Amino acid sequence: MKIGITCYPTYGGSGVVATELGLELAQRGQEIHFISYAQPIRLRGQEPNIHYHEVEVSRYPLFDYPPYDLALATRMAEVAQLYDLDLLHVHYAIPHSVSALLARQMLADSPRGRRLPFVTTLHGTDITLVGLDRSYLPITRYSINQSDGVTAVSNYLRDRTLRVFDVKNEIEVIYNSVNCDVYCRPKNSVELRLEYAPNEERLLVHLSNFRPVKRLTDVIEIFDRVRKQVPSRLLLIGDGPDRSVAEWLAVQKGIHEDVLFLGKQDQVQDKLGIADVLLMPSELESFGLAALEGMACEVVPIATRTGGVAEVIEHGVSGYLADVGDVDTMARYAIDLLNDESRLRTMGKAARAAAQAGFCSSKIVPQYEAFYRRVVERSS
Ligand code: GMT
C-alpha cells in the first residue's frame, strides 16, 4: 500500500507514534510518505520505503496567521496524485483531519477525479483539551465524522470522544505500541548506569514534554521524598514550558545536584533502559506512551490513575497507580520498591511481559494494516 502520514513532527507523543508506525510499515514493505512542515524527529532521512514531503507555508504581510492547514491540504492532494496514494493517515485531529478532508475533496474534483480515503487517529489532547475549546469543537467533530476511518489510542479516549463530541462515526481502538526489540534493557546496563549513578544510587526517570498536564513539579516532590530515604538520582528527559519551575523547585529543596536535566533525546531507550522506576504523575493521559516505553525496558512505572493509563499499567503487577496529586503515595510505592531488589526485578520483568503481550509493534502494526485495507475497500 501507499500511505501518506501526517503528524506533528517535532513535539509530543502523537508524532512519535506516527513516526514509529511509518517506520514499521515501511519495514513491512508499505510505501510511506510523510507530509509535514518538518522532518519527524525520529526519521533519519535514509530509510528504505520512506519519503518525506515538506509543506511550505507562504508568508505575506497580509497573513497575520499563515494558513498552514490550507498549505497542508494542497500538499496532501499533490503527493496523493503524484505518488498514487491509497490513503492518508493523520495523527491528531486538529488541523490534520480538516486538511485531509479538503485534500479528499480536491482530488474528487480533479480532472481524473478519484476518492482518497483518510483515517484519523485521536491521541488525547486533540480531544480532551483543544477539541473542547468552543472555537475548535464543531470543526473537530465535523472532521471526525467525515473521516473514512477513526481510531483512538485507548478505550477511555474512544468513550470520551463519543460522549463529549457526540460523534456519529465508529471509533476503533488501536493501542499505541513499542518496538520490543529496540526498547529493552541494555545488556551492559550496570556499566552504563555508572555515568549517572557513580555511587550505585537508584535511578528514577521521567520523560515528557514538560507541559503543565505532566505535573513536573510532582515529579520533583516525589523524588525529594524518595531521596530522603533511598540514595537516588532523577533523570529528566525532554524539555518544555515547566522546566524552569521544576529547576527552581529542585534548587529550593537543595536536591538539584541529583536532578539531571538531559534535554530532548533521539534514542530515549538508551536512557530509559538504565533506570529503575519511571514517574508519570500526569493530570491526564489518554494512553501514556512514556510508561509503555519504560515498561518495555523493565522500568517499573509509578503513575496516576487517570484517562487510559489503567489500560496500560496493571496496579501492583506491572506498575503502581495513585490519585492525581497524591505525591506521598507515589513516593511510598517508589521507596518500598527501591528497597526491595527482588520485587523491583520481578515487577520490571512483569512490566516488560505486559508490554510484549499487549503492545508490541509486531502485534499492533498489523491491526493498522487490516484497518487500512477495510477503509480502502469500503471507499472503492
Ligand atoms: O501529552 C503529550 O505528551 C502529547 C500528546 C500528543 O498528542 O502528542 O500525547 C497524547 O498522545 C500520546 C500518544 O498517543 C499519548 O500517549 C498521551 O497519553 C497523550 N497525552 C494526553 O492525553 C495528555
Coordinates of C-alpha atoms and ligand atoms in Angstrom, one line a residue:
M1 CA 0.0 0.0 0.0
K2 CA 1.0 3.6 -0.5
I3 CA 0.2 5.6 2.6
G4 CA 0.5 9.3 3.4
I5 CA 1.1 10.1 7.1
T6 CA 0.8 13.5 8.7
C7 CA 1.6 14.3 12.3
Y8 CA 3.2 17.0 14.5
P9 CA 6.8 16.2 13.6
T10 CA 8.8 17.6 16.5
Y11 CA 6.7 17.6 19.6
G12 CA 4.7 15.2 21.6
G13 CA 3.7 11.5 21.8
S14 CA 1.4 11.6 18.7
G15 CA 4.3 12.5 16.5
V16 CA 6.4 9.7 18.0
V17 CA 3.6 7.1 17.5
A18 CA 3.1 8.3 13.9
T19 CA 6.8 8.1 13.0
E20 CA 7.4 4.7 14.6
L21 CA 4.3 3.4 12.8
G22 CA 5.5 4.7 9.5
L23 CA 9.0 3.1 10.1
E24 CA 7.4 -0.2 11.0
L25 CA 5.0 -0.1 8.0
A26 CA 7.9 0.7 5.7
Q27 CA 9.9 -2.3 7.0
R28 CA 6.9 -4.5 6.3
G29 CA 7.0 -3.3 2.6
Q30 CA 4.5 -0.5 2.6
E31 CA 5.4 2.7 0.8
I32 CA 5.2 5.6 3.3
H33 CA 5.0 9.3 2.5
F34 CA 5.4 11.7 5.5
I35 CA 3.7 15.0 4.7
S36 CA 4.5 17.7 7.3
Y37 CA 6.2 21.1 8.0
A38 CA 9.4 19.4 9.2
Q39 CA 11.0 16.0 9.1
P40 CA 9.8 13.9 12.0
I41 CA 12.5 13.8 14.7
R42 CA 12.8 10.1 14.7
L43 CA 13.4 9.8 11.0
R44 CA 17.0 9.8 9.7
G45 CA 16.0 10.5 6.1
Q46 CA 17.6 7.4 4.6
E47 CA 15.2 4.7 5.5
P48 CA 14.0 2.5 2.6
N49 CA 10.4 2.9 1.5
I50 CA 10.1 6.2 3.3
H51 CA 9.6 9.6 1.6
Y52 CA 9.3 13.0 3.2
H53 CA 7.4 15.9 1.7
E54 CA 7.8 19.2 3.3
V55 CA 4.9 21.6 3.5
E56 CA 5.9 25.2 2.6
V57 CA 3.7 27.9 4.0
S58 CA 3.8 31.2 2.1
R59 CA 4.1 34.2 4.2
Y60 CA 2.6 37.5 3.1
P61 CA 2.3 40.7 5.1
L62 CA -1.4 40.2 4.9
F63 CA -1.3 36.9 6.7
D64 CA -1.0 37.5 10.4
Y65 CA -1.8 33.8 10.7
P66 CA -0.1 31.9 7.8
P67 CA -2.7 29.2 6.7
Y68 CA -0.7 26.0 7.4
D69 CA -3.8 23.8 7.2
L70 CA -4.5 25.0 3.6
A71 CA -0.9 24.5 2.5
L72 CA -1.0 21.1 4.1
A73 CA -4.2 20.2 2.3
T74 CA -2.7 21.3 -1.0
R75 CA 0.5 19.3 -0.4
M76 CA -1.5 16.2 0.6
A77 CA -3.5 16.3 -2.6
E78 CA -0.4 16.9 -4.7
V79 CA 1.5 14.0 -3.1
A80 CA -1.5 11.7 -3.4
Q81 CA -1.8 12.5 -7.1
L82 CA 1.9 12.2 -7.9
Y83 CA 2.5 9.0 -5.9
D84 CA -0.9 7.5 -6.4
L85 CA -1.5 7.1 -2.6
D86 CA -4.1 4.6 -1.4
L87 CA -5.0 6.6 1.7
L88 CA -3.9 9.3 4.1
H89 CA -3.5 8.6 7.8
V90 CA -3.5 11.7 10.0
H91 CA -2.4 11.8 13.6
Y92 CA -4.1 14.4 15.9
A93 CA -7.4 15.7 14.7
I94 CA -6.6 19.4 14.7
P95 CA -6.0 20.6 12.0
H96 CA -4.8 17.5 10.2
S97 CA -8.1 15.8 9.7
V98 CA -9.6 19.0 8.3
S99 CA -6.7 19.3 5.8
A100 CA -7.2 15.6 4.8
L101 CA -10.9 16.3 4.3
L102 CA -10.0 19.2 1.9
A103 CA -7.4 17.1 0.1
R104 CA -10.0 14.3 -0.4
Q105 CA -12.4 16.9 -1.9
M106 CA -9.7 18.4 -4.1
L107 CA -8.9 15.0 -5.6
A108 CA -12.5 14.2 -6.2
D109 CA -12.8 17.4 -8.1
S110 CA -9.6 17.0 -10.2
P111 CA -9.7 16.1 -13.9
R112 CA -9.0 12.4 -13.2
G113 CA -11.3 12.6 -10.1
R114 CA -10.9 9.8 -7.6
R115 CA -11.6 9.1 -4.0
L116 CA -8.7 9.4 -1.5
P117 CA -9.9 8.0 1.8
F118 CA -8.4 9.2 5.1
V119 CA -8.0 7.8 8.6
T120 CA -7.9 10.0 11.7
T121 CA -6.2 8.8 14.8
L122 CA -7.2 10.6 18.0
H123 CA -4.4 10.8 20.6
G124 CA -5.6 12.8 23.5
T125 CA -5.2 16.5 23.9
D126 CA -6.8 16.9 20.4
I127 CA -10.0 15.8 22.2
T128 CA -9.5 16.4 25.9
L129 CA -8.1 19.9 25.7
V130 CA -8.0 21.5 22.2
G131 CA -11.2 20.0 20.9
L132 CA -13.2 21.2 23.8
D133 CA -12.3 24.8 23.1
R134 CA -15.6 26.1 21.7
S135 CA -13.8 27.6 18.7
Y136 CA -12.5 24.2 17.6
L137 CA -15.2 21.8 18.8
P138 CA -17.6 22.0 15.8
I139 CA -14.9 21.6 13.2
T140 CA -13.2 18.8 15.1
R141 CA -16.5 16.9 15.4
Y142 CA -17.1 17.5 11.7
S143 CA -13.8 16.2 10.5
I144 CA -14.0 13.2 12.8
N145 CA -17.5 12.4 11.3
Q146 CA -16.2 12.9 7.8
S147 CA -13.2 10.6 8.2
D148 CA -13.3 7.3 6.3
G149 CA -11.9 5.6 9.5
V150 CA -11.3 6.8 13.0
T151 CA -9.1 5.2 15.6
A152 CA -8.4 6.1 19.2
V153 CA -5.4 5.1 21.3
S154 CA -7.4 3.8 24.2
N155 CA -11.0 2.8 25.2
Y156 CA -11.0 5.8 27.5
L157 CA -10.4 8.2 24.6
R158 CA -12.9 6.5 22.4
D159 CA -15.6 6.6 25.0
R160 CA -14.9 10.2 25.9
T161 CA -14.9 11.3 22.2
L162 CA -18.2 9.5 21.6
R163 CA -19.7 11.1 24.8
V164 CA -18.4 14.6 24.7
F165 CA -18.3 15.2 20.9
D166 CA -21.5 13.2 20.1
V167 CA -19.6 11.7 17.2
K168 CA -21.7 9.6 14.7
N169 CA -18.7 7.8 13.2
E170 CA -17.5 4.5 14.6
I171 CA -14.2 4.7 16.5
E172 CA -11.9 1.6 16.6
V173 CA -9.4 1.3 19.5
I174 CA -5.9 0.5 18.3
Y175 CA -3.4 0.8 21.2
N176 CA -0.1 2.6 20.9
S177 CA 2.8 0.3 20.5
V178 CA 6.5 -0.1 21.2
N179 CA 9.2 -1.9 19.3
C180 CA 10.2 -4.5 21.9
D181 CA 13.4 -5.3 20.1
V182 CA 14.6 -1.7 20.3
Y183 CA 13.1 -0.9 23.7
C184 CA 14.7 -3.3 26.1
R185 CA 17.2 -3.3 28.9
P186 CA 20.8 -3.0 27.5
K187 CA 23.0 -6.0 28.3
N188 CA 25.6 -3.6 29.9
S189 CA 23.1 -1.5 31.9
V190 CA 25.2 -2.0 35.0
E191 CA 28.2 -0.2 33.4
L192 CA 26.0 2.4 31.7
R193 CA 24.4 3.4 35.0
L194 CA 27.7 4.4 36.4
E195 CA 27.7 7.6 34.3
Y196 CA 24.6 8.8 36.2
A197 CA 24.8 6.8 39.4
P198 CA 28.6 6.7 40.2
N199 CA 27.9 5.6 43.8
E200 CA 25.3 3.0 42.8
E201 CA 22.4 5.2 43.6
R202 CA 18.9 4.2 42.4
L203 CA 17.8 5.9 39.2
L204 CA 14.3 7.4 38.7
V205 CA 13.3 8.7 35.3
H206 CA 10.7 11.0 33.8
L207 CA 10.1 11.5 30.1
S208 CA 7.7 14.1 28.7
N209 CA 7.3 17.5 27.0
F210 CA 7.2 19.2 30.4
R211 CA 3.8 20.7 29.8
P212 CA 1.5 21.5 32.8
V213 CA -0.6 18.4 32.2
K214 CA 2.6 16.3 33.1
R215 CA 2.8 17.9 36.6
L216 CA 6.6 18.1 36.5
T217 CA 6.7 19.7 40.0
D218 CA 5.0 16.5 41.3
V219 CA 7.9 14.6 39.9
I220 CA 10.3 16.7 41.9
E221 CA 8.1 16.4 45.0
I222 CA 8.1 12.6 44.7
F223 CA 11.8 12.5 44.1
D224 CA 12.5 14.7 47.1
R225 CA 10.6 12.3 49.4
V226 CA 12.3 9.2 47.8
R227 CA 15.8 10.7 48.1
K228 CA 15.4 11.3 51.8
Q229 CA 15.0 7.5 52.3
V230 CA 17.0 6.0 49.4
P231 CA 20.2 7.2 47.8
S232 CA 18.9 8.1 44.3
R233 CA 19.1 10.4 41.3
L234 CA 16.5 11.6 38.9
L235 CA 16.9 11.7 35.1
L236 CA 14.6 14.2 33.4
I237 CA 14.3 13.5 29.6
G238 CA 12.6 16.2 27.5
D239 CA 12.1 19.9 27.7
G240 CA 9.2 22.3 27.7
P241 CA 7.4 25.1 29.5
D242 CA 7.6 23.8 33.1
R243 CA 11.3 23.2 33.1
S244 CA 12.4 26.3 34.9
V245 CA 9.8 26.0 37.6
A246 CA 11.0 22.4 38.2
E247 CA 14.6 23.6 38.2
W248 CA 13.7 26.3 40.7
L249 CA 11.9 23.8 43.0
A250 CA 14.8 21.4 42.9
V251 CA 17.1 24.3 43.9
Q252 CA 14.8 25.3 46.7
K253 CA 14.8 21.8 48.1
G254 CA 18.5 21.5 47.8
I255 CA 18.4 18.5 45.6
H256 CA 19.3 20.0 42.2
E257 CA 22.7 18.2 42.1
D258 CA 20.8 14.9 41.9
V259 CA 18.2 16.1 39.4
L260 CA 19.7 15.7 35.9
F261 CA 18.1 17.5 33.0
L262 CA 19.1 15.6 30.0
G263 CA 17.1 17.6 27.4
K264 CA 15.4 16.1 24.3
Q265 CA 16.8 12.8 23.3
D266 CA 16.6 11.0 20.0
Q267 CA 17.3 7.5 21.3
V268 CA 15.3 7.6 24.6
Q269 CA 15.6 3.8 25.0
D270 CA 19.3 4.2 25.9
K271 CA 18.5 6.3 28.9
L272 CA 15.2 4.6 29.9
G273 CA 16.9 1.2 29.9
I274 CA 19.2 2.0 32.7
A275 CA 16.6 3.3 35.2
D276 CA 14.7 1.5 38.0
V277 CA 11.5 3.4 38.2
L278 CA 9.6 5.8 35.9
L279 CA 7.5 8.6 37.3
M280 CA 4.4 9.7 35.3
P281 CA 2.2 11.7 37.7
S282 CA 0.2 13.4 34.9
E283 CA -3.1 15.2 35.3
L284 CA -4.4 13.3 32.3
E285 CA -3.0 10.7 29.8
S286 CA -5.2 9.2 27.2
F287 CA -2.7 6.4 27.0
G288 CA 0.8 7.2 28.5
L289 CA 3.3 6.2 25.8
A290 CA 6.3 7.1 28.1
A291 CA 5.1 4.5 30.6
L292 CA 4.9 1.8 28.0
E293 CA 8.4 2.6 26.6
G294 CA 9.7 2.3 30.2
M295 CA 7.9 -1.0 30.8
A296 CA 9.4 -2.5 27.7
C297 CA 12.8 -1.6 29.2
E298 CA 11.9 -3.3 32.5
V299 CA 11.5 0.1 34.2
V300 CA 8.5 0.0 36.7
P301 CA 6.1 2.8 36.1
I302 CA 4.6 4.7 39.0
A303 CA 1.8 6.8 37.6
T304 CA -1.6 8.4 38.1
R305 CA -4.9 6.6 37.7
T306 CA -6.2 8.9 35.0
G307 CA -7.5 8.6 31.5
G308 CA -6.4 5.4 29.8
V309 CA -3.4 4.7 32.0
A310 CA -5.1 1.8 33.7
E311 CA -5.4 0.1 30.3
V312 CA -1.6 0.1 30.1
I313 CA -0.4 -0.4 33.7
E314 CA -1.9 -3.1 36.0
H315 CA -1.7 -1.8 39.5
G316 CA 0.6 -3.9 41.7
V317 CA 1.6 -6.2 38.8
S318 CA 3.3 -4.2 36.1
G319 CA 3.5 -0.9 38.0
Y320 CA 1.6 1.3 40.5
L321 CA -1.2 3.8 40.2
A322 CA -2.3 6.5 42.6
D323 CA -4.6 9.5 42.5
V324 CA -3.6 12.7 40.7
G325 CA -1.6 14.9 43.1
D326 CA -1.0 12.1 45.7
V327 CA 2.8 12.5 45.8
D328 CA 3.0 10.9 49.2
T329 CA 1.6 7.6 48.0
M330 CA 3.6 7.6 44.8
A331 CA 6.8 8.3 46.8
R332 CA 5.9 5.4 49.2
Y333 CA 5.5 3.0 46.3
A334 CA 8.9 4.0 44.9
I335 CA 10.6 3.8 48.3
D336 CA 9.2 0.3 49.0
L337 CA 10.2 -0.9 45.6
L338 CA 13.6 0.5 45.5
N339 CA 14.4 -1.0 48.9
D340 CA 13.4 -4.5 47.7
E341 CA 15.7 -5.6 44.8
S342 CA 13.9 -8.8 44.2
R343 CA 10.4 -7.2 43.9
L344 CA 11.9 -4.5 41.7
R345 CA 13.3 -7.0 39.3
T346 CA 10.1 -9.2 39.4
M347 CA 8.0 -6.2 38.6
G348 CA 10.4 -5.0 35.9
K349 CA 10.1 -8.3 34.2
A350 CA 6.3 -8.3 34.6
A351 CA 6.2 -4.8 33.1
R352 CA 8.2 -6.0 30.0
A353 CA 6.0 -9.1 29.7
A354 CA 2.9 -6.8 29.7
A355 CA 4.4 -4.6 27.0
Q356 CA 5.2 -7.6 25.0
A357 CA 1.9 -9.3 25.4
G358 CA -0.3 -6.3 24.6
F359 CA 1.6 -3.5 22.9
C360 CA 4.4 -4.8 20.8
S361 CA 4.5 -3.2 17.4
S362 CA 4.7 -6.6 15.8
K363 CA 1.1 -7.1 17.1
I364 CA -0.3 -3.6 16.7
V365 CA 1.0 -2.6 13.3
P366 CA -0.9 -5.5 11.5
Q367 CA -4.0 -4.1 13.2
Y368 CA -3.4 -0.8 11.4
E369 CA -2.8 -2.6 8.1
A370 CA -6.0 -4.5 8.4
F371 CA -7.9 -1.3 9.3
Y372 CA -6.4 0.4 6.2
R373 CA -7.5 -2.4 4.0
R374 CA -11.1 -2.2 5.3
V375 CA -11.1 1.5 4.8
V376 CA -9.8 1.3 1.2
E377 CA -12.2 -1.5 0.3
R378 CA -15.2 0.4 1.7
S379 CA -14.1 3.5 -0.2
S380 CA -13.6 1.9 -3.7
Ligands
GMT1 O1 0.7 14.8 26.0 C1 1.6 14.6 25.2 O2 2.8 14.3 25.5 C2 1.4 14.9 23.8 C3 0.2 14.3 23.3 C4 0.3 14.2 21.8 O3 -0.8 14.0 21.2 O4 1.3 14.5 21.1 O5 0.1 12.9 23.8 C5 -1.1 12.3 23.7 O6 -0.8 11.2 22.8 C6 0.1 10.2 23.2 C7 0.3 9.3 22.1 O7 -0.8 8.7 21.7 C8 -0.4 9.5 24.5 O8 0.5 8.5 24.9 C9 -0.6 10.6 25.6 O9 -1.2 10.0 26.7 C10 -1.5 11.7 25.1 N1 -1.4 12.8 26.1 C11 -2.5 13.2 26.8 O10 -3.6 12.6 26.7 C12 -2.3 14.3 27.7

